[in-house]
CSV table of C-alpha atoms in Angstrom, one decimal:
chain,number,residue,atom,x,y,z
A,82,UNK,CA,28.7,56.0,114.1
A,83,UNK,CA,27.6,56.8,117.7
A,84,UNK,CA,30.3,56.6,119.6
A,85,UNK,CA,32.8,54.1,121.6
A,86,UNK,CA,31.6,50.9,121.7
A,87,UNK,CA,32.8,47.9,123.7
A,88,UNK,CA,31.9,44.2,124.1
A,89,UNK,CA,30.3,42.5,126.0
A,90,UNK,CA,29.1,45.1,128.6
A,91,UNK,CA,29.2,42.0,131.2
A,92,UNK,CA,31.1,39.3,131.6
A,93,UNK,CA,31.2,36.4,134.4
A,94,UNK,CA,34.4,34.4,134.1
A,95,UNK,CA,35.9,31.9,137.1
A,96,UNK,CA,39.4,32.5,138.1
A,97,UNK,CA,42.2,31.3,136.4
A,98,UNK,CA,40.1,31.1,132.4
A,99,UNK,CA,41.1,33.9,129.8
A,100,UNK,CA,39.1,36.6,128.7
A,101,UNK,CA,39.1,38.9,125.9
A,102,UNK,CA,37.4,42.2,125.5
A,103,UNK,CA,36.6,44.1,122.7
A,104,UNK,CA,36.7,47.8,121.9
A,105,UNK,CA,35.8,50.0,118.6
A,106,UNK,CA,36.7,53.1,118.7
A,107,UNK,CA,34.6,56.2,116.8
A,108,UNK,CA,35.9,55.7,113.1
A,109,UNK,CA,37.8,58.7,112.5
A,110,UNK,CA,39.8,58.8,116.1
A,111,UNK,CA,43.2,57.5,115.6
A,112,UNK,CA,44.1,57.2,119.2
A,113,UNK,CA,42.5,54.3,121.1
A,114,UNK,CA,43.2,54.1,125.4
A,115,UNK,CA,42.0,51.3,127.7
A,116,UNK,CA,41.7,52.0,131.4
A,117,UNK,CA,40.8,49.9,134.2
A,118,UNK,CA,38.1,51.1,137.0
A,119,UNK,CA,37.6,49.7,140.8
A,120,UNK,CA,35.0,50.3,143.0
A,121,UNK,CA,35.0,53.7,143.9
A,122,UNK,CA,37.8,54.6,142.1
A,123,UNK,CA,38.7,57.0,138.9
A,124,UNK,CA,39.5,55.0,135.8
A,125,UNK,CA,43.7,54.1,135.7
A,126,UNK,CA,45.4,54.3,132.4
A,127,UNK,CA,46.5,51.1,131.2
A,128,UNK,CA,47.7,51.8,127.6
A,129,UNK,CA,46.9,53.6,124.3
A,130,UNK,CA,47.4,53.2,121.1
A,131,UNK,CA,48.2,55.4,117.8
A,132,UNK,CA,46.7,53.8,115.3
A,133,UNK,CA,48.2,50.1,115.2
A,134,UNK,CA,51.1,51.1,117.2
A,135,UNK,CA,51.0,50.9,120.8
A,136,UNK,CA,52.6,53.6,122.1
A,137,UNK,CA,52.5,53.2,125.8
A,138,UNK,CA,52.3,49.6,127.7
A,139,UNK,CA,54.4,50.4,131.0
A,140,UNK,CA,51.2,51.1,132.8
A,141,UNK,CA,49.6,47.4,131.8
A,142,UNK,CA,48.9,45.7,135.5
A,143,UNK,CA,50.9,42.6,134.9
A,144,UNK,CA,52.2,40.8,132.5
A,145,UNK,CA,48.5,39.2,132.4
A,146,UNK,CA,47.5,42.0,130.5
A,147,UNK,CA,47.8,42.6,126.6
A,148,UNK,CA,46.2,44.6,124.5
A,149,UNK,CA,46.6,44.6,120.4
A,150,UNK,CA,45.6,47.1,117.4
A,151,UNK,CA,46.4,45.0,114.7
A,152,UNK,CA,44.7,46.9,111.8
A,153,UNK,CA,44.2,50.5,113.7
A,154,UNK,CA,41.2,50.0,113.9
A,155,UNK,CA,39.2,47.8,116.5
A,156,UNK,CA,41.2,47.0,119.6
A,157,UNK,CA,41.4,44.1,122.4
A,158,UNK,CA,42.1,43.6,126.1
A,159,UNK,CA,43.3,40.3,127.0
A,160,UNK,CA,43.5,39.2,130.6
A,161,UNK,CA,44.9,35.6,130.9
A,162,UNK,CA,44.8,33.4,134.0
A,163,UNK,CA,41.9,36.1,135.6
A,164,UNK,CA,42.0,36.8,139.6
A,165,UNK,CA,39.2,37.6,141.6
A,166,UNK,CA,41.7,41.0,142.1
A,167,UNK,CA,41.1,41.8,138.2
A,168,UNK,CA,37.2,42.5,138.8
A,169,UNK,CA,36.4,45.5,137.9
A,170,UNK,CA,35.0,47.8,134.8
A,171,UNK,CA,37.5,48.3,131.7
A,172,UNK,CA,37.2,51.0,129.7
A,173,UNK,CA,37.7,52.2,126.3
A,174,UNK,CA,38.1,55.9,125.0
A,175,UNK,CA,39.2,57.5,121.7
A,176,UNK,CA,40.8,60.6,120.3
A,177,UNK,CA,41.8,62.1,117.7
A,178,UNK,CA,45.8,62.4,117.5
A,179,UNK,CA,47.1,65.5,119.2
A,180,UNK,CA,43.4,66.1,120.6
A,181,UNK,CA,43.3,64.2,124.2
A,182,UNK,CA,41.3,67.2,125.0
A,183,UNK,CA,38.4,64.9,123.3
A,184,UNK,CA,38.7,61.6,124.6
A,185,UNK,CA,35.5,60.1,124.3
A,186,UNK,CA,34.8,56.5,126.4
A,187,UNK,CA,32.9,54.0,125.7
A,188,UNK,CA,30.3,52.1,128.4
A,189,UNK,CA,32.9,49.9,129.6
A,190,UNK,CA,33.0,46.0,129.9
A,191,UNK,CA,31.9,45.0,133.4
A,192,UNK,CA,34.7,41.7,134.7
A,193,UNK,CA,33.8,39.9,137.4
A,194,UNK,CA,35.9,36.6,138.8
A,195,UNK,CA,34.7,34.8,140.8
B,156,UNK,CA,53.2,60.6,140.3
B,157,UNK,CA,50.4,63.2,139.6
B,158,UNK,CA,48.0,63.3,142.5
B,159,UNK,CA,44.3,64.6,142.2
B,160,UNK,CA,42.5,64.7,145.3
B,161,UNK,CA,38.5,65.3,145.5
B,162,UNK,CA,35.9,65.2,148.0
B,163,UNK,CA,34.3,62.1,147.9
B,164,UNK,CA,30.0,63.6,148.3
B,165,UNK,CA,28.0,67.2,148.0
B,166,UNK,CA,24.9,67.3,149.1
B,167,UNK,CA,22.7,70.1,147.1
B,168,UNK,CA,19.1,71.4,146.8
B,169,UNK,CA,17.4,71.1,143.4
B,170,UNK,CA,17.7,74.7,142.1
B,171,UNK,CA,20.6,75.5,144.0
B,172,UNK,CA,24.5,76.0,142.6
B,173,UNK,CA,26.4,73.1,142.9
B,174,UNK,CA,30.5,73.7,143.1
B,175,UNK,CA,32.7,70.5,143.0
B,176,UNK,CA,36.6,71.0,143.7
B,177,UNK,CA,39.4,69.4,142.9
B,178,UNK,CA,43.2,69.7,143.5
B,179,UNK,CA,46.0,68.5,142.2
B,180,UNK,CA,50.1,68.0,142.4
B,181,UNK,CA,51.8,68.3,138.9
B,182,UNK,CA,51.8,71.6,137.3
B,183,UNK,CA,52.8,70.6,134.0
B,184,UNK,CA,49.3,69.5,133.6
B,185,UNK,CA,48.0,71.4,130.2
B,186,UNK,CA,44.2,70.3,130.2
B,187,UNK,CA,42.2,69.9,133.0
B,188,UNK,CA,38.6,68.0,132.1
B,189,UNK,CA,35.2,67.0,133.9
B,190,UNK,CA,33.3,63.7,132.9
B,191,UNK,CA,30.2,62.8,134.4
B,192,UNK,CA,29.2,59.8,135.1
B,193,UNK,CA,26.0,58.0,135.6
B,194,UNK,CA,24.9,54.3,137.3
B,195,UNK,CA,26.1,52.0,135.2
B,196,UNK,CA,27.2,54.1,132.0
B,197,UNK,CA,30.5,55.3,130.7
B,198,UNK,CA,32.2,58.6,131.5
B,199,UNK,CA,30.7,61.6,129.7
B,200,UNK,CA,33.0,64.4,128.7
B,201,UNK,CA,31.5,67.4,130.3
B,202,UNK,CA,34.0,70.2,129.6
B,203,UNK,CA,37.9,70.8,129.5
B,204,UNK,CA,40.0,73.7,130.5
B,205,UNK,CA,43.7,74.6,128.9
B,206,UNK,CA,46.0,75.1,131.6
B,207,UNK,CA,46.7,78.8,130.1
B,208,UNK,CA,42.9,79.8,130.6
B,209,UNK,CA,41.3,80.9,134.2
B,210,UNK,CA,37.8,80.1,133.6
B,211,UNK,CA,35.7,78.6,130.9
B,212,UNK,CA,31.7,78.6,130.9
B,213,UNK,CA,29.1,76.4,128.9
B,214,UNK,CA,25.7,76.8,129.8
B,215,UNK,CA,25.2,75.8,133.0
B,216,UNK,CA,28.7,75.1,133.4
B,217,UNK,CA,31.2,77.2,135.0
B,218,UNK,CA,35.2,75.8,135.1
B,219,UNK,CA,37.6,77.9,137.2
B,220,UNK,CA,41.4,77.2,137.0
B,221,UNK,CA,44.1,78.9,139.6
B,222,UNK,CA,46.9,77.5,138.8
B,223,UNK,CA,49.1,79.0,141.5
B,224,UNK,CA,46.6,76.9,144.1
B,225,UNK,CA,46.6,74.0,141.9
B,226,UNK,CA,43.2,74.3,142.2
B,227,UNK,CA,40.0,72.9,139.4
B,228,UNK,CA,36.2,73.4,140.6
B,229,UNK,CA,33.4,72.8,138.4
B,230,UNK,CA,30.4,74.9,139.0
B,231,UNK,CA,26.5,73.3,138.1
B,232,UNK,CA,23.9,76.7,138.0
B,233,UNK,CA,20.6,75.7,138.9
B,234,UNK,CA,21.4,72.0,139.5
B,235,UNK,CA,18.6,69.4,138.0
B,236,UNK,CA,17.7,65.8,139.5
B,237,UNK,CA,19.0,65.0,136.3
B,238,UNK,CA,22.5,65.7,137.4
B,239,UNK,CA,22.7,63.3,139.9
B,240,UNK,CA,25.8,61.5,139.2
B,241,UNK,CA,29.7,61.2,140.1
B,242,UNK,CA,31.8,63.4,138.8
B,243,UNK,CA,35.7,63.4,137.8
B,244,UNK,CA,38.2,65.5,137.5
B,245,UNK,CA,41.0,64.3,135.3
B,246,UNK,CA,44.3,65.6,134.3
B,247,UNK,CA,46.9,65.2,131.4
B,248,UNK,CA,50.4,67.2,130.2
B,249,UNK,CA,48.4,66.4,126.6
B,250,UNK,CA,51.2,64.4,124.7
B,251,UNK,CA,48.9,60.9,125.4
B,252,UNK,CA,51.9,59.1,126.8
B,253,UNK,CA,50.1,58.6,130.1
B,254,UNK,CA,46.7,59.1,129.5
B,255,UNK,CA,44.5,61.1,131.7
B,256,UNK,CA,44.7,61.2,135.7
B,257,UNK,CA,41.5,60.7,137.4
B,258,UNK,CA,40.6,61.8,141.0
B,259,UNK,CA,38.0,59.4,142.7
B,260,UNK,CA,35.1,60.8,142.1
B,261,UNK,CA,32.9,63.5,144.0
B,262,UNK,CA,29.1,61.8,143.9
B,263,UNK,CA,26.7,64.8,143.5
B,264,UNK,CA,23.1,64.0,145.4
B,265,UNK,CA,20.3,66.6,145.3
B,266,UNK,CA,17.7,67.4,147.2
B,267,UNK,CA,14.4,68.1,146.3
């Protein structure tokens, strides 16, 4: 296991079409977070998860946005009807419970809308 | 909300000490972190500070905390080409409810 991986690391879509992203975190972290970076901007908290439960959603953009755990394990960002606004890189990072001092993120998923 | 605020560039010289700040608003943050990034890649954890420590060094890494400033800089001895890169200071009161806090980013560049 190297690390946090996410898929695809690129993805084109045209505005309006649903997208799904995929994240899997390093095997033994129970907490999973998805954050959402602009342009030359820090990465934005979104939501996380403990193990299947999600634990925080409040900070999801829109009601566009939903993400899902469903066996603790792997994770998924769903954006439905995409706008141009919702380019940008989405990241993934893990941690142990209890251990946010070692979140470690993946390489991100790189949305564009055009 | 929390606020972190950090200077967007440094300029250094290859060899030189690079210092990057960062302040911040809440003071109930409890760990204070610096990821690295690189074109194109992820963000690397670089090293974390509690919020009961002062200062914290790793190799070539020196993390000073005042607390009473709100105040997180990030020291690079004898700073590489390889360290090129953006790097963030992030935040969190460490119960995972809201994640971490990023500042925007302070892109190092050095100078041969």
């Amino acid at each position: 296991d190297t690390g946090v991986s996410q898929d695809p690391r690129h993805k084109i879509t045209k505005r309006g079409q649903n997208v799904t992203f995929r994240c899997d975190p390093i095997s033994e972290h129970n907490r999973l977070y998805w954050y959402r970076q602009t342009l030359g901007q820090g990465p934005e908290f979104l939501t996380y998860f403990q193990n299947e439960a999600q634990l925080e959603k409040s900070r999801l953009l829109s009601d566009r946005f939903s993400a899902e755990r469903p066996k603790g394990s792997f994770s998924t960002l769903e954006i439905q009807r995409t706008e141009q606004g919702d380019s940008a890189m989405y990241l993934c990072a893990s941690s142990f419970p209890g251990r946010n001092t070692e979140a470690f993120f993946g390489q991100g998923t790189r949305l564009t809308v055009v | 909300g929390e606020d972190v605020e950090q200077s967007l560039f440094l300029s250094v010289r290859e060899g030189d000490s690079s210092v990057i700040n960062c302040t911040y608003t809440d003071s109930s943050s409890t760990y204070l972190y610096w990821y690295k990034q690189e074109p194109g890649a992820g963000l690397q954890l670089l090293t974390y500070i509690f919020s009961n420590m002062d200062m914290k060094q790793d190799q070539r890494l020196t993390v000073l905390l005042n607390k009473k400033d709100k105040h997180l800089s990030l020291r690079i001895a004898d700073t590489q080409t390889g360290d090129s890169a953006i790097y963030f200071c992030a935040l969190t009161s460490g119960g995972g409810a809201d994640g971490l806090t990023f500042g925007k980013g302070t892109h190092l560049i050095i100078q041969p």
